[in-house]
Structure formats: structure tokens, C-alpha cells
Amino acid sequence: MYPCRRVADQPLTRRDMLQRSACGFGAVALSGLLTDRHYAAGASGPFAPLKPHFAPKCSSVIYLYMDGGPSQVDTWDPKPQLQKDNGKPFAMKIEPTQFNRIGTTLGSPWKFARHGASGIAVSELFPNVAQHVDDMAVIRSMTSNFSEHTNGNYFLHTGNGQQGRPSMGSWFAYGLGTECQDLPGFVVLDGGLIPPGGLDNFNSGFLPATYQGSVFNSNDPPLANIRRSESSDVLQRNKLDLLDKLDAGVLERIGHVDQLESAIANYELAYRMQTVVPELTDLSDESSATAEMYGLHAKTKGTATFGRQCLIARRLVERGVRFIELTCPQLGHDRWDQHENLVSGHADNARAVDQPIAALLTDLKRRGLLQSTLVVWSGEFGRTPFAQGSNGRDHNPFGFSLWMAGGGVRGGTVHGATDEYGYKAVENVQEIHDLHATMLHLLGMDHERLTFRFSGRDMRLTDVHGHVMHEILS
């Protein structure tokens, strides 16, 4: 006989209590998980981390963009024959150049020396970076399809020489998301020189607007409107909540609209960045030894600016940002683009970046971050081994050098070669699409499978080209 329960409530048995509380315990666990934005974003969140196609070698990229086209024969590609023929008429057939003021063969004004256990030869322009060659793969056979800065920049950044395509940083953020929900997946650190082609080098093109590059400058504040104008956080939050409600109503009526959905996501990200960015760019918690190592107090022009960028890049990697690009500091002349005054121009540029880059590699390595961070150093093309006029070099897309370090790269490697004058790539010739394919591969992405449907076609960063450079991988 069961007692009548219509008269008075019966006390719960232990079994009943556990059954009725199960959802409550689950809710407690769920509330804890929801405070973790990685979990709360879910698979549908535009900034949520996404699974790669296969096991990655690294999780972040720092792209050191040497705007203007550094000379390969004065930096990473020594050519004894060039030195022997200095001042003589150039012995090879000369392709059409950008400006056609053809001079004689121009040997490098800088000496090369071998460094590290690998014995890789590096110009005296980079005494500090040269100490890290055993962590680097130097590619001496890169080529480009363009010899003009704007088209060359678009090609390097987007895989297409025309304006309007998504930047490689946007593709990386689209394919992999970001491990930090309070910062963009693609950050550009502006040292003072936005490259020819402008901000379209960092645009998201036909990808959702949430994936475009966010440009941080070297000033305080590093971003416009990073400090709220409202008198209190509550007031600002109320405004954003109302805006979200109004936007949601529009979406409910008209359906999917990328511009509006991206705006909603970006509003929320900007709100979170108000707290995170000031802390990110406040370097007062770094030791004096770290500041000294990066050159934050250096007197040489541009070194402190680029050193600050490199240090912030390390801090961004620590916070899980996927792709960080650094641009050159303003030195009062035209970047690495020395059509004349090669000696002073290249020397100034090298002094500005050599110490900070070496410090970045050192810092990443000692913190255990270099193995999970791919560092790339590159311009958009190289320069001619013959003079433009008497003391400069013209643009050269036929063969130039770049290097990669960390993140699954086989250190102490030299890949490819140019001819005896350093004019054209002749061995293991590589193109920009190969660079992009290799970078994606190291982050666990198959460049042929990373696509976005646009205008009736499955578009990709490498278009219908690109091969992974397996020879430089560990």
C-alpha cells in the first residue's frame, strides 16, 4: 500500500532528490562553460577556433613584411661572380625593368659570412638575425608575377595581382578561427608605412567582413575609439544591447546579410577589445632586459618602433591571435625601395629591423613558442643585380629571397637557387602560391580544400596553383 499523498507532501527520498536535481547540476556546469568564450562561441561563432584538416605544426603566423623589395644579393643570396664583374656591362640578357635606367653590374657593398652549425651565408646587414640561421629556412628561388609595387603587394597578400581579393590573413582567420575571443584573428601592426595598394592588402574581399585585418598603430591609443565615450560601462552596454536587438529584428525579417551579421559580431568584439587592447599594448609589465633586447630605447631610427611591434606580436601570439603582420617603420625615405642610394637606404632599413627580429626569435624560442609560431620575412619581390643609374637597383620579380622560421620549418636549410648573378631563379623555382600553400599546410590546412563559394566558383587563396614546399619542412 502506498500512502496517500493528497493530504501532505512526503519528504523526498535520496533517489528522488538526485533525479530532480540532475538538470540543476548540469545547469551549474553549463554556466561555468559559458563563461569560457571559447566554448560559448560554439562552432557557429565567427571567431571560434575551428578544426584544421590535419594535425598542424603551428597555430599562429607572424609575417614580417619588408615593404618595397629588399635586394636578395645584398641580404641572403651571396654571389661571388657578381663581385668579380662589378662595374662591367651585365653579361646576361636583361628583361624589361620598371624604369629601364640600366647601369653596369653592381656587386654587393656588404660582405657575407657563414653562421651557425648550418653555415648559411648572411650579409653583414643582419648581424643579429644571422645568429638564428639554424632555426631558419632561407628560400633563394622565390618569384613573383608582378614587378610593380601595388600589383606585387596584392599578389603577395592575396594570391591575385588585382584589387579586391581576400588577404592571406583573412583566409587564415576564416579557415581556422582564432583562439582568442577578445581580439581579432588577423591583426596588422602599422609601423608607419601602409604599403602601396593601401588597406586592401589586408581586406577580407568576398569573405565575411569579420575576417578583415584590424590595423593597430604605434600611437596611444593604438586604435581609434578604443576608449568608450559613454560615462559608464552600463550605459554603453545598454546601447549595444539595444543595437543588437534592432539588428536581430532586421535579420529576422530579411534573412542572412553578411554586412549586418559581421557588424553585429564586430560591435561585440570591439566592446571586449576595450578592456584587452590597453593591457596588450601596455608594455610596463615587461622586464627592462626584455625592453633592452627588443631595442625599445635604441637611438637608431625606427628600431624602437619596430621593436615595439615585435614585442606586441609576441604578446598577441601568447593570447592566441592567428595571424599578425608587421609593416615597416617610417625612416624618411622610400622603404626598401632603393632605386638610388642603395647603401644608405638598405643600411637604414636593416638597422631598424635587425635587432627587434632577432629579439623576437630569441623570445619566442625561450618561451617555447617558436615551435608553434611560424615567422616569415619577405618583401613583394627582389632587386636587379645590375645598377639602376649608378647607385641603386630596380625591381626584380624573377628571383628573390625570403626566410621562414619556427612552426614546423626545418631550420638550417637553404632551398632553391638563382643564377650566378642572382638575377633569375634556376633551381627549385617557387612562386607566391607555393608560399601560401606551405604556410597553410603548416597550420594544418590543405590549400586546395580551403575554399569559399563566390560568384558561382569555389575560390581559394592559391587559385588553381600552389605546391607545398615539403623540402623545407621538419
Coordinates of C-alpha atoms in Angstrom, one line a residue:
M1 CA 0.0 0.0 0.0
Y2 CA 1.3 3.4 -1.0
P3 CA 0.4 6.2 1.5
C4 CA -2.0 8.9 0.2
R5 CA -0.1 11.9 -1.0
R6 CA -3.2 14.2 -1.2
V7 CA -3.0 15.2 2.4
A8 CA 0.6 16.3 2.9
D9 CA 3.8 16.4 0.8
Q10 CA 6.0 13.5 1.5
P11 CA 9.7 14.0 2.1
L12 CA 11.9 13.3 -0.9
T13 CA 13.9 10.1 -1.0
R14 CA 17.6 10.4 -1.9
R15 CA 16.8 8.8 -5.3
D16 CA 14.1 11.4 -6.0
M17 CA 16.3 14.2 -5.0
L18 CA 19.1 13.2 -7.3
Q19 CA 16.7 12.6 -10.2
R20 CA 15.0 16.0 -9.8
S21 CA 18.4 17.8 -9.3
A22 CA 20.1 16.3 -12.3
C23 CA 19.2 19.2 -14.6
G24 CA 20.3 21.7 -11.9
F25 CA 23.8 20.1 -11.7
G26 CA 24.0 20.2 -15.4
A27 CA 23.0 23.9 -15.5
V28 CA 25.7 24.7 -13.0
A29 CA 28.3 23.0 -15.2
L30 CA 26.9 24.7 -18.3
S31 CA 27.0 28.1 -16.7
G32 CA 30.7 27.6 -15.9
L33 CA 31.4 26.5 -19.5
L34 CA 29.5 29.5 -20.9
T35 CA 31.9 31.9 -19.1
D36 CA 34.6 30.4 -21.3
R37 CA 34.2 32.3 -24.6
H38 CA 35.9 29.5 -26.5
Y39 CA 33.1 27.2 -25.5
A40 CA 30.3 29.8 -25.6
A41 CA 31.1 30.9 -29.1
G42 CA 30.3 27.4 -30.5
A43 CA 31.0 26.2 -33.9
S44 CA 28.9 28.9 -35.4
G45 CA 30.7 31.9 -33.9
P46 CA 32.8 33.8 -36.5
F47 CA 35.8 34.0 -34.1
A48 CA 35.6 30.5 -32.7
P49 CA 38.6 28.2 -33.2
L50 CA 38.0 25.7 -35.9
K51 CA 39.5 22.2 -36.6
P52 CA 42.2 22.1 -39.2
H53 CA 42.2 19.5 -42.0
F54 CA 45.0 17.6 -40.4
A55 CA 47.4 17.8 -37.4
P56 CA 49.1 21.3 -37.6
K57 CA 52.7 22.1 -37.0
C58 CA 51.9 25.5 -35.7
S59 CA 49.0 27.6 -34.6
S60 CA 50.0 31.2 -35.4
V61 CA 51.9 33.2 -38.0
I62 CA 54.0 36.4 -37.6
Y63 CA 54.6 37.9 -41.0
L64 CA 57.4 40.4 -41.1
Y65 CA 56.6 42.4 -44.3
M66 CA 59.6 44.2 -45.7
D67 CA 57.8 46.6 -47.9
G68 CA 59.5 47.8 -51.1
G69 CA 61.5 44.8 -52.2
P70 CA 64.8 44.1 -50.3
S71 CA 67.7 43.1 -52.6
Q72 CA 68.4 39.4 -52.4
V73 CA 72.1 39.7 -53.5
D74 CA 72.7 42.1 -50.6
T75 CA 70.9 40.1 -47.9
W76 CA 70.5 36.3 -48.2
D77 CA 71.9 35.3 -51.6
P78 CA 75.7 35.9 -51.9
K79 CA 77.1 35.9 -55.5
P80 CA 80.9 35.9 -55.9
Q81 CA 80.6 36.3 -59.7
L82 CA 78.6 39.5 -59.1
Q83 CA 81.5 40.8 -57.1
K84 CA 84.1 39.8 -59.8
D85 CA 82.1 41.6 -62.6
N86 CA 81.3 44.7 -60.6
G87 CA 81.3 47.8 -62.9
K88 CA 81.3 45.7 -66.1
P89 CA 78.4 45.5 -68.6
F90 CA 75.9 43.0 -67.4
A91 CA 76.6 39.6 -69.0
M92 CA 73.0 38.2 -69.1
K93 CA 70.0 39.1 -71.2
I94 CA 68.2 41.9 -69.4
E95 CA 64.4 41.6 -69.1
P96 CA 62.3 44.8 -69.3
T97 CA 62.5 46.6 -65.9
Q98 CA 60.3 49.0 -64.2
F99 CA 62.2 52.2 -65.1
N100 CA 64.9 51.0 -67.6
R101 CA 67.8 53.2 -66.4
I102 CA 70.2 50.3 -66.8
G103 CA 73.6 50.6 -65.4
T104 CA 76.5 48.2 -65.1
T105 CA 76.8 45.1 -62.9
L106 CA 76.6 46.1 -59.3
G107 CA 78.4 44.0 -56.7
S108 CA 77.1 44.0 -53.2
P109 CA 78.6 46.7 -50.9
W110 CA 78.2 44.3 -48.0
K111 CA 80.3 41.2 -47.1
F112 CA 78.7 37.8 -46.4
A113 CA 79.8 35.4 -43.7
R114 CA 78.7 31.9 -42.7
H115 CA 76.8 31.5 -39.4
G116 CA 75.6 28.7 -37.2
A117 CA 76.1 25.0 -37.4
S118 CA 74.5 25.1 -40.8
G119 CA 77.0 27.6 -42.2
I120 CA 74.4 29.6 -44.0
A121 CA 75.9 32.8 -45.5
V122 CA 74.2 36.0 -44.4
S123 CA 75.0 39.6 -45.3
E124 CA 76.6 41.8 -42.6
L125 CA 73.4 43.9 -42.8
F126 CA 71.9 41.4 -40.4
P127 CA 74.4 40.6 -37.7
N128 CA 71.7 39.8 -35.1
V129 CA 69.3 37.8 -37.2
A130 CA 72.2 35.8 -38.6
Q131 CA 72.7 34.2 -35.2
H132 CA 69.3 32.4 -35.8
V133 CA 70.0 30.7 -39.1
D134 CA 69.9 27.3 -37.6
D135 CA 66.2 27.9 -36.9
M136 CA 65.5 29.3 -40.4
A137 CA 64.8 28.0 -43.9
V138 CA 66.2 30.5 -46.5
I139 CA 64.4 30.3 -49.8
R140 CA 66.5 31.7 -52.6
S141 CA 64.3 30.9 -55.5
M142 CA 61.1 32.8 -55.0
T143 CA 59.4 34.5 -58.0
S144 CA 56.5 36.9 -58.5
N145 CA 54.2 37.6 -61.4
F146 CA 54.4 41.4 -61.0
S147 CA 57.2 43.9 -60.9
E148 CA 55.2 46.9 -59.8
H149 CA 54.6 47.6 -56.1
T150 CA 50.8 47.8 -55.9
N151 CA 50.1 44.7 -58.0
G152 CA 53.1 42.9 -56.4
N153 CA 51.7 43.7 -53.0
Y154 CA 48.2 42.4 -53.9
F155 CA 49.7 39.3 -55.3
L156 CA 51.8 38.6 -52.2
H157 CA 49.0 39.3 -49.8
T158 CA 46.0 37.8 -51.7
G159 CA 47.4 35.5 -54.4
N160 CA 46.0 37.7 -57.1
G161 CA 47.5 40.9 -58.6
Q162 CA 44.2 42.7 -58.8
Q163 CA 42.4 44.7 -56.0
G164 CA 39.6 43.1 -54.1
R165 CA 40.6 39.6 -53.1
P166 CA 40.8 38.4 -49.5
S167 CA 44.2 38.8 -47.8
M168 CA 46.1 35.7 -46.7
G169 CA 45.4 36.8 -43.1
S170 CA 41.7 36.8 -43.8
W171 CA 41.9 33.3 -45.3
F172 CA 43.8 32.0 -42.2
A173 CA 41.2 33.5 -39.8
Y174 CA 38.3 32.2 -42.0
G175 CA 39.7 28.7 -42.1
L176 CA 40.9 28.3 -38.5
G177 CA 39.2 31.0 -36.5
T178 CA 41.1 32.3 -33.5
E179 CA 42.0 31.0 -30.1
C180 CA 41.3 34.4 -28.6
Q181 CA 37.7 35.7 -28.5
D182 CA 38.7 39.2 -27.2
L183 CA 41.0 40.1 -30.2
P184 CA 40.7 39.8 -34.0
G185 CA 42.0 36.7 -35.6
F186 CA 44.0 38.9 -38.1
V187 CA 46.0 41.9 -36.8
V188 CA 48.2 44.3 -38.7
L189 CA 50.8 46.3 -36.7
D190 CA 51.3 49.5 -38.5
G191 CA 54.8 50.8 -38.1
G192 CA 54.1 54.0 -40.1
L193 CA 54.1 52.8 -43.7
I194 CA 51.0 51.2 -45.2
P195 CA 52.3 49.5 -48.4
P196 CA 51.3 50.6 -51.9
G197 CA 47.8 49.3 -52.6
G198 CA 46.7 50.5 -49.2
L199 CA 44.4 48.8 -46.7
D200 CA 43.1 46.5 -49.5
N201 CA 46.2 44.4 -48.8
F202 CA 44.5 43.5 -45.5
N203 CA 40.9 43.3 -46.7
S204 CA 38.6 40.4 -46.4
G205 CA 37.4 40.7 -50.1
F206 CA 34.4 38.3 -50.7
L207 CA 34.9 36.6 -47.3
P208 CA 32.7 37.8 -44.4
A209 CA 33.8 41.1 -43.1
T210 CA 34.6 39.7 -39.6
Y211 CA 37.8 38.3 -41.1
Q212 CA 39.4 41.5 -42.4
G213 CA 42.6 42.8 -40.8
S214 CA 42.4 45.1 -37.8
V215 CA 45.1 47.7 -38.0
F216 CA 46.8 48.7 -34.7
N217 CA 49.1 51.8 -34.9
S218 CA 52.1 52.7 -32.8
N219 CA 50.3 55.6 -31.1
D220 CA 48.4 55.9 -27.9
P221 CA 45.6 54.8 -28.2
P222 CA 46.6 52.1 -30.7
L223 CA 43.0 52.0 -32.1
A224 CA 40.5 54.7 -32.7
N225 CA 37.6 54.8 -30.2
I226 CA 39.2 52.1 -28.1
R227 CA 38.1 54.1 -25.1
R228 CA 34.4 54.5 -24.6
S229 CA 32.7 57.9 -24.9
E230 CA 29.9 57.0 -22.5
S231 CA 30.1 57.9 -18.8
S232 CA 29.8 54.3 -17.7
D233 CA 30.1 50.7 -18.9
V234 CA 26.4 50.1 -18.1
L235 CA 25.3 52.9 -20.4
Q236 CA 27.5 51.6 -23.2
R237 CA 26.3 48.0 -22.7
N238 CA 22.7 49.2 -22.8
K239 CA 23.3 50.9 -26.1
L240 CA 24.9 47.8 -27.6
D241 CA 22.1 45.6 -26.3
L242 CA 19.5 47.9 -28.0
L243 CA 21.6 47.9 -31.2
D244 CA 21.8 44.1 -31.1
K245 CA 18.0 43.8 -30.6
L246 CA 17.3 46.2 -33.6
D247 CA 19.8 44.3 -35.8
A248 CA 18.3 41.0 -34.8
G249 CA 14.9 42.2 -35.8
V250 CA 16.2 43.2 -39.3
L251 CA 17.8 39.8 -39.7
E252 CA 14.6 38.1 -38.7
R253 CA 12.7 40.0 -41.4
I254 CA 15.1 39.8 -44.3
G255 CA 17.3 36.8 -43.6
H256 CA 21.1 36.4 -43.9
V257 CA 23.0 39.6 -44.6
D258 CA 26.8 39.3 -44.2
Q259 CA 27.4 43.0 -43.7
L260 CA 24.9 43.2 -40.9
E261 CA 25.9 40.0 -39.2
S262 CA 29.5 41.0 -39.4
A263 CA 28.7 44.4 -38.0
I264 CA 27.0 42.7 -35.0
A265 CA 30.0 40.4 -34.4
N266 CA 32.4 43.3 -34.8
Y267 CA 30.5 45.6 -32.3
E268 CA 30.7 42.9 -29.7
L269 CA 34.4 42.2 -30.4
A270 CA 35.1 46.0 -30.2
Y271 CA 33.4 46.1 -26.8
R272 CA 35.6 43.3 -25.5
M273 CA 38.7 44.8 -27.0
Q274 CA 38.2 48.0 -24.9
T275 CA 39.5 46.0 -21.9
V276 CA 42.0 43.8 -23.6
V277 CA 43.8 46.1 -26.0
P278 CA 45.1 48.7 -23.5
E279 CA 46.5 45.8 -21.4
L280 CA 48.0 44.2 -24.5
T281 CA 49.8 47.3 -25.6
D282 CA 51.0 48.4 -22.2
L283 CA 54.5 47.1 -22.0
S284 CA 55.2 48.3 -18.5
D285 CA 55.0 44.7 -17.2
E286 CA 57.9 43.6 -19.4
S287 CA 61.3 43.5 -17.8
S288 CA 64.0 46.1 -18.5
A289 CA 66.1 43.3 -20.0
T290 CA 63.3 42.4 -22.5
A291 CA 62.9 46.1 -23.4
E292 CA 66.6 46.4 -24.0
M293 CA 66.7 43.2 -26.0
Y294 CA 64.0 44.4 -28.4
G295 CA 65.6 47.8 -28.7
L296 CA 62.8 49.8 -27.2
H297 CA 65.3 52.5 -26.2
A298 CA 67.5 52.3 -29.2
K299 CA 68.7 55.6 -30.8
T300 CA 68.8 54.3 -34.4
K301 CA 65.9 55.5 -36.4
G302 CA 63.0 53.1 -36.5
T303 CA 64.4 50.4 -34.2
A304 CA 62.3 51.3 -31.2
T305 CA 59.1 51.4 -33.3
F306 CA 59.8 48.1 -34.9
G307 CA 60.9 46.6 -31.6
R308 CA 57.6 47.6 -30.0
Q309 CA 55.8 45.9 -32.9
C310 CA 57.8 42.7 -32.5
L311 CA 57.1 42.6 -28.8
I312 CA 53.4 43.2 -29.2
A313 CA 53.4 40.5 -31.9
R314 CA 54.8 38.1 -29.3
R315 CA 52.1 39.1 -26.8
L316 CA 49.4 38.6 -29.5
V317 CA 50.7 35.1 -30.1
E318 CA 50.5 34.4 -26.4
R319 CA 46.9 35.4 -26.5
G320 CA 46.0 33.1 -29.4
V321 CA 45.8 35.5 -32.3
R322 CA 46.1 33.6 -35.5
F323 CA 47.8 35.9 -38.0
I324 CA 49.9 39.0 -37.2
E325 CA 51.5 41.2 -39.9
L326 CA 54.1 43.8 -39.2
T327 CA 54.8 46.7 -41.6
C328 CA 58.0 48.8 -41.9
P329 CA 58.7 51.9 -39.7
Q330 CA 58.8 55.3 -41.3
L331 CA 62.5 56.2 -41.8
G332 CA 62.1 59.3 -44.0
H333 CA 62.8 57.5 -47.3
D334 CA 61.0 55.0 -49.6
R335 CA 61.1 51.8 -47.6
W336 CA 63.4 49.0 -49.0
D337 CA 62.7 50.5 -52.5
Q338 CA 66.2 51.8 -53.2
H339 CA 66.3 52.9 -56.9
E340 CA 69.2 55.0 -55.8
N341 CA 71.3 55.4 -52.6
L342 CA 71.3 51.7 -52.1
V343 CA 73.9 51.7 -49.4
S344 CA 72.3 54.2 -47.1
G345 CA 68.7 53.0 -47.8
H346 CA 69.3 49.3 -47.2
A347 CA 71.5 50.0 -44.2
D348 CA 68.9 52.2 -42.6
N349 CA 66.2 49.6 -43.1
A350 CA 68.3 46.8 -41.8
R351 CA 69.3 48.7 -38.7
A352 CA 65.7 49.4 -37.9
V353 CA 64.6 45.7 -38.0
D354 CA 67.6 43.5 -37.3
Q355 CA 67.8 43.8 -33.5
P356 CA 64.0 43.5 -33.0
I357 CA 63.6 40.5 -35.2
A358 CA 66.5 38.7 -33.5
A359 CA 64.9 39.5 -30.2
L360 CA 61.5 38.2 -31.3
L361 CA 63.1 34.9 -32.4
T362 CA 65.0 34.6 -29.1
D363 CA 62.0 35.5 -27.0
L364 CA 59.7 33.0 -28.8
K365 CA 62.2 30.2 -28.5
R366 CA 62.9 30.7 -24.8
R367 CA 59.2 30.8 -24.0
G368 CA 58.6 27.6 -26.0
L369 CA 56.5 29.5 -28.6
L370 CA 58.7 29.2 -31.7
Q371 CA 57.7 25.7 -32.4
S372 CA 54.1 26.7 -32.5
T373 CA 54.6 30.0 -34.3
L374 CA 55.6 30.4 -38.0
V375 CA 57.7 33.5 -38.6
V376 CA 58.1 34.7 -42.2
W377 CA 60.3 37.5 -43.5
S378 CA 59.6 38.7 -47.1
G379 CA 59.2 41.6 -49.5
E380 CA 57.0 41.6 -52.6
F381 CA 59.9 41.0 -55.0
G382 CA 63.6 41.4 -55.2
R383 CA 66.0 43.8 -57.0
T384 CA 68.3 43.6 -60.0
P385 CA 72.0 42.6 -59.8
F386 CA 72.8 45.4 -62.2
A387 CA 72.6 49.0 -61.2
Q388 CA 69.7 51.4 -61.9
G389 CA 71.7 54.6 -62.7
S390 CA 74.9 54.2 -60.7
N391 CA 74.0 53.5 -57.1
G392 CA 70.5 51.8 -57.0
R393 CA 68.7 48.7 -58.0
D394 CA 65.5 48.3 -60.0
H395 CA 62.6 45.8 -59.2
N396 CA 63.2 42.2 -59.9
P397 CA 60.4 39.6 -59.8
F398 CA 62.5 36.8 -61.5
G399 CA 64.3 35.6 -58.4
F400 CA 64.5 36.8 -54.8
S401 CA 64.9 35.5 -51.2
L402 CA 62.8 35.2 -48.1
W403 CA 63.0 33.1 -45.0
M404 CA 60.8 31.2 -42.7
A405 CA 61.5 30.1 -39.1
G406 CA 59.8 28.0 -36.4
G407 CA 56.4 26.4 -36.8
G408 CA 57.4 23.1 -38.4
V409 CA 60.2 24.6 -40.7
R410 CA 63.4 22.6 -40.9
G411 CA 66.0 25.0 -39.6
G412 CA 69.4 25.5 -41.1
T413 CA 68.1 24.9 -44.6
V414 CA 68.8 26.7 -47.9
H415 CA 66.2 25.9 -50.6
G416 CA 66.5 26.8 -54.3
A417 CA 69.0 28.9 -56.1
T418 CA 69.3 31.8 -58.6
D419 CA 71.9 32.0 -61.4
E420 CA 75.5 33.1 -60.8
Y421 CA 74.4 36.8 -60.7
G422 CA 71.3 36.3 -58.5
Y423 CA 69.0 37.5 -61.3
K424 CA 66.7 34.6 -62.0
A425 CA 65.6 31.6 -60.1
V426 CA 67.0 28.4 -61.7
E427 CA 66.7 25.7 -59.1
N428 CA 63.5 24.6 -57.2
V429 CA 61.8 27.7 -58.6
Q430 CA 58.9 28.7 -56.3
E431 CA 56.0 31.2 -56.7
I432 CA 53.9 33.1 -54.2
H433 CA 51.2 30.4 -54.4
D434 CA 53.7 27.9 -53.1
L435 CA 54.5 30.1 -50.2
H436 CA 50.8 30.4 -49.3
A437 CA 50.2 26.6 -49.8
T438 CA 53.2 25.9 -47.4
M439 CA 52.0 28.3 -44.8
L440 CA 48.5 26.8 -44.8
H441 CA 50.0 23.3 -44.7
L442 CA 52.0 24.2 -41.5
L443 CA 48.7 25.3 -39.9
G444 CA 47.1 22.0 -40.8
M445 CA 45.1 23.3 -43.8
D446 CA 45.0 21.8 -47.3
H447 CA 45.1 24.8 -49.6
E448 CA 43.0 23.0 -52.2
R449 CA 40.2 22.3 -49.7
L450 CA 40.1 25.8 -48.1
T451 CA 37.5 27.3 -50.4
F452 CA 34.7 29.9 -50.3
R453 CA 31.8 29.9 -52.8
F454 CA 31.7 33.2 -54.6
S455 CA 30.2 34.2 -58.0
G456 CA 29.5 30.6 -58.9
R457 CA 33.0 29.3 -58.2
D458 CA 34.9 27.8 -55.2
M459 CA 37.6 30.4 -54.6
R460 CA 40.8 29.8 -52.7
L461 CA 43.9 31.7 -51.7
T462 CA 46.1 29.8 -54.2
D463 CA 43.6 30.0 -57.0
V464 CA 44.4 26.9 -59.2
H465 CA 48.1 26.9 -58.3
G466 CA 50.4 26.2 -55.5
H467 CA 52.5 23.3 -54.2
V468 CA 53.7 22.7 -50.6
M469 CA 57.5 23.1 -50.2
H470 CA 58.0 19.8 -48.4
E471 CA 61.8 20.2 -48.7
I472 CA 61.8 22.9 -46.0
L473 CA 59.5 21.1 -43.6
S474 CA 60.7 19.3 -40.5

